[in-house]
Short mmCIF file of C-alpha atoms in Angstrom, two decimals:
data_model
loop_
_atom_site.label_atom_id
_atom_site.label_comp_id
_atom_site.label_asym_id
_atom_site.label_seq_id
_atom_site.Cartn_x
_atom_site.Cartn_y
_atom_site.Cartn_z
CA MET A 1 -13.44 58.09 -15.90
CA THR A 2 -16.63 56.06 -15.88
CA PRO A 3 -16.87 53.45 -13.21
CA PRO A 4 -16.88 49.93 -13.73
CA GLN A 5 -20.67 48.45 -14.95
CA ARG A 6 -20.98 44.99 -14.16
CA ARG A 7 -22.02 42.31 -16.24
CA ARG A 8 -25.42 40.59 -15.72
CA ARG A 9 -26.17 37.29 -15.17
CA HIS A 10 -27.95 35.26 -17.48
CA PRO A 11 -31.29 33.79 -15.91
CA ASN A 12 -31.81 30.97 -18.98
CA ARG A 13 -27.69 29.64 -18.38
CA GLN A 14 -27.33 26.69 -16.18
CA PRO A 15 -24.38 25.19 -15.17
CA PRO A 16 -22.85 22.09 -16.75
CA PRO A 17 -24.28 18.82 -15.40
CA PRO A 18 -21.76 16.89 -13.09
CA PRO A 19 -19.15 14.27 -14.82
CA ARG A 20 -21.11 10.98 -14.61
CA PRO A 21 -18.78 8.03 -13.22
CA GLN A 22 -17.64 6.06 -16.05
CA THR A 23 -18.84 2.42 -15.24
CA ALA A 24 -16.72 -0.72 -17.04
CA LYS A 25 -17.65 -1.86 -20.86
CA GLN A 26 -17.19 -5.24 -21.76
CA GLY A 27 -14.40 -4.73 -23.57
CA ASP A 28 -13.03 -2.06 -22.08
CA GLU A 29 -10.39 -2.85 -18.55
CA LYS A 30 -12.61 -3.60 -15.39
CA ALA A 31 -13.26 -0.80 -13.06
CA PRO A 32 -11.23 -0.86 -9.48
CA GLU A 33 -12.84 -2.65 -6.85
CA ARG A 34 -13.94 -1.22 -2.97
CA LEU A 35 -11.93 -1.80 -0.12
CA TYR A 36 -14.07 -3.26 1.39
CA VAL A 37 -14.29 -5.90 -1.57
CA VAL A 38 -10.78 -5.90 -1.93
CA ALA A 39 -10.68 -6.76 1.96
CA GLY A 40 -13.54 -9.52 2.23
CA PRO A 41 -15.60 -10.13 5.13
CA ASP A 42 -14.35 -8.90 8.61
CA GLY A 43 -13.14 -11.53 11.04
CA GLU A 44 -9.61 -12.49 12.91
CA ARG A 45 -6.68 -10.75 12.11
CA ALA A 46 -3.39 -11.54 12.52
CA ASP A 47 -1.11 -10.05 14.80
CA ILE A 48 0.63 -8.20 11.75
CA ASP A 49 2.03 -4.74 12.73
CA LEU A 50 4.01 -2.36 10.34
CA VAL A 51 7.07 -3.58 11.25
CA THR A 52 6.27 -7.32 10.59
CA LEU A 53 8.37 -8.84 7.68
CA ILE A 54 6.14 -10.82 4.92
CA VAL A 55 8.39 -13.72 2.78
CA ALA A 56 6.11 -15.27 -0.21
CA ARG A 57 6.19 -19.48 0.62
CA ALA A 58 4.77 -20.15 -3.34
CA ASP A 59 3.71 -18.45 -6.40
CA PRO A 60 0.33 -17.66 -7.00
CA PRO A 61 -2.17 -20.03 -8.14
CA PRO A 62 -4.34 -18.96 -10.49
CA SER A 63 -7.41 -18.72 -8.07
CA ALA A 64 -5.85 -15.25 -6.46
CA THR A 65 -7.08 -11.67 -6.47
CA PRO A 66 -5.05 -9.64 -8.29
CA GLU A 67 -3.87 -7.61 -4.94
CA GLN A 68 -2.68 -10.89 -3.82
CA THR A 69 -0.55 -11.87 -6.91
CA ALA A 70 1.30 -8.62 -6.66
CA THR A 71 1.71 -9.12 -2.97
CA LEU A 72 3.65 -12.52 -4.00
CA ARG A 73 5.11 -11.21 -6.79
CA LEU A 74 6.94 -7.88 -4.21
CA CYS A 75 7.51 -10.78 -1.69
CA ALA A 76 9.79 -13.12 -2.82
CA ALA A 77 12.61 -11.25 -0.67
CA PRO A 78 10.89 -10.23 2.23
CA LEU A 79 9.27 -6.18 3.35
CA SER A 80 7.59 -4.97 5.52
CA VAL A 81 4.04 -4.50 5.63
CA ALA A 82 4.12 -1.07 5.75
CA GLU A 83 5.98 -1.23 2.56
CA LEU A 84 3.97 -3.69 0.81
CA SER A 85 0.68 -0.74 1.94
CA ALA A 86 2.95 1.68 0.21
CA TYR A 87 3.63 0.09 -3.17
CA LEU A 88 -0.33 -1.27 -3.06
CA ASN A 89 -1.45 1.83 -2.45
CA LEU A 90 -3.42 0.65 -0.54
CA PRO A 91 -4.14 1.38 4.01
CA PHE A 92 -2.51 -0.84 6.59
CA SER A 93 -6.22 -2.33 7.70
CA VAL A 94 -7.11 -3.75 4.42
CA MET A 95 -3.57 -5.45 4.22
CA THR A 96 -3.61 -7.08 7.80
CA VAL A 97 -6.66 -8.69 5.95
CA LEU A 98 -5.26 -9.44 3.11
CA LEU A 99 -1.89 -11.11 4.47
CA THR A 100 -4.26 -12.91 6.87
CA GLU A 101 -5.67 -14.69 4.31
CA MET A 102 -2.71 -15.39 3.03
CA LEU A 103 -1.41 -16.48 6.24
CA ALA A 104 -4.08 -19.38 6.50
CA ALA A 105 -4.03 -20.25 2.83
CA GLU A 106 0.36 -20.56 3.80
CA LEU A 107 1.20 -18.87 1.15
CA VAL A 108 3.14 -16.18 2.79
CA GLN A 109 5.27 -16.58 5.71
CA ALA A 110 5.08 -13.49 8.52
CA ARG A 111 8.24 -12.70 10.32
CA ALA A 112 9.17 -10.53 13.06
CA PRO A 113 11.64 -7.59 12.13
CA ILE A 114 15.41 -7.78 13.29
CA VAL A 115 15.87 -6.27 16.03
CA ARG A 116 19.19 -4.41 16.69
CA GLN A 117 21.24 -4.87 20.09
CA ALA A 118 21.30 -1.14 21.98
CA LEU A 119 25.23 -1.09 21.77
CA PRO A 120 27.62 -2.91 19.15
CA ASP A 121 29.91 -4.53 21.40
CA ARG A 122 33.39 -2.08 21.65
CA SER A 123 35.96 -5.26 21.50
CA LEU A 124 34.64 -6.02 18.03
CA LEU A 125 34.60 -2.01 17.54
CA GLU A 126 38.11 -2.28 18.51
CA ALA A 127 39.81 -5.03 16.35
CA VAL A 128 38.07 -4.00 12.87
CA MET A 129 40.19 -0.23 13.78
CA HIS A 130 42.91 -2.02 14.41
CA GLY A 131 42.64 -4.39 11.39
CA LEU A 132 41.68 -1.16 9.31
CA GLN A 133 44.78 0.65 10.97
CA ARG A 134 47.04 -1.92 9.68
CA LEU A 135 45.83 -1.15 6.42
#
């Protein structure tokens, strides 16, 4: 049995060049913006957490960014900031900046999440149970 033979590397072969990033051409679709461009300058931020509910108050104005337009369309019914962040595929920090701008322009309204009572009322549960037993 003969041992396996090694193959020599050819010194004149070079690895292929790395792919170049695609740039937007005039007729093509626009390249996505960087997150710091979407978020704008760093400034005051509204007191928003992941469970704050956001509701649209107006239709998107013509001057709205694509992210603002998408947010307003999604918020026809109340959505939490965490859901918006997931649907738009944006980090929470960027969403807070976008929502702060939209709150200042009165395009959206922020609501506190619905807090449930710790324990349901026992008399109400008994009344429901007796009503179901009578059926």
